[in-house]
Amino acid sequence: MSAQRSRRNAPVRWRLRERIAWIELALDRCGGKVDFEAACALVEVAEEVEWTEGVAAVVLSSTGPHFCLGSGNEAEWPAPVAWVEAVANLSAPVIAAVHGAAVSEGCELALACDLRWARPGSFFVLGHLREGRLPRHGGTQRLARLVGRMRALELLWTGRRVTAREAVRLGLATRLFPATNWPTTLRAAVREIASLAPLALRYAKEAVGKGADLPLSHGLRMEEDLYVLLQSTRDRREGIRAFLQQRRPRFRGA
């Protein structure tokens, strides 16, 4: 499956290929930072991806030397834009392909993704406090849930640079890829996830995400409910047939 969905000169472009929605922020056009136009475009693209059938996984990347250097002064934008939440609210698994720097709001955008796969030489900075302000796109909340309260405070209070290798060790990033053949290796890893049943991927994301804020007994009940729902899908029946016939399943997302 392959589809080109966006104009080449759009501030945010995306395409669907092999059940993977590749979202690319054209940040080289605005100095590596998300401006108002790009923020609005990202919200629109996220909504389009959410309503597109056959999306098993989403990869978020950007043009230019850095993943994202922030968003400038959003107080000067014509209106508030929930551009980071638009990514966080996607029901399919979302992977941030981080190269170069992920700074302030750029780091918050990476944190809003389910996985952060980093290239050597990349780094993360939550530098809001150095400018006398706080994160406003979930940085304090998501960071603490990933690395723990004390480490989160240390990273926020110092605003120091966290290398990709340290980020993996802390749990801030989830995987460090080799510098050579980065695009090829990344595509292969994403294809492995996208080969799974889309509904099962989404239910797993829902169970882990919502269950973390529930008492264990309630989380187990939700897991059981999602398990039962999945049993009635065509993909589940295809999985059983593929196992019995000793072949790779052909999941359709239904």
mmCIF file of C-alpha atoms in Angstrom, residues 10-11 13 24-33 62-66:
data_model
loop_
_atom_site.group_PDB
_atom_site.id
_atom_site.type_symbol
_atom_site.label_atom_id
_atom_site.label_comp_id
_atom_site.label_asym_id
_atom_site.label_seq_id
_atom_site.Cartn_x
_atom_site.Cartn_y
_atom_site.Cartn_z
ATOM 1 C CA ALA A 10 3.648 21.843 2.726
ATOM 2 C CA PRO A 11 4.910 22.682 6.262
ATOM 3 C CA ARG A 13 4.033 16.271 4.794
ATOM 4 C CA GLU A 24 7.628 14.789 8.200
ATOM 5 C CA LEU A 25 7.860 18.305 9.596
ATOM 6 C CA ALA A 26 9.521 20.643 7.092
ATOM 7 C CA LEU A 27 11.445 22.556 9.758
ATOM 8 C CA ASP A 28 14.325 23.581 7.536
ATOM 9 C CA ARG A 29 11.974 26.278 6.246
ATOM 10 C CA CYS A 30 11.677 27.939 9.661
ATOM 11 C CA GLY A 31 15.052 27.578 11.353
ATOM 12 C CA GLY A 32 14.358 24.206 12.914
ATOM 13 C CA LYS A 33 11.460 25.462 15.052
ATOM 14 C CA SER A 62 11.686 16.294 10.329
ATOM 15 C CA THR A 63 13.853 17.891 7.687
ATOM 16 C CA GLY A 64 17.024 19.781 8.434
ATOM 17 C CA PRO A 65 19.866 18.977 10.836
ATOM 18 C CA HIS A 66 17.685 18.703 13.961
#
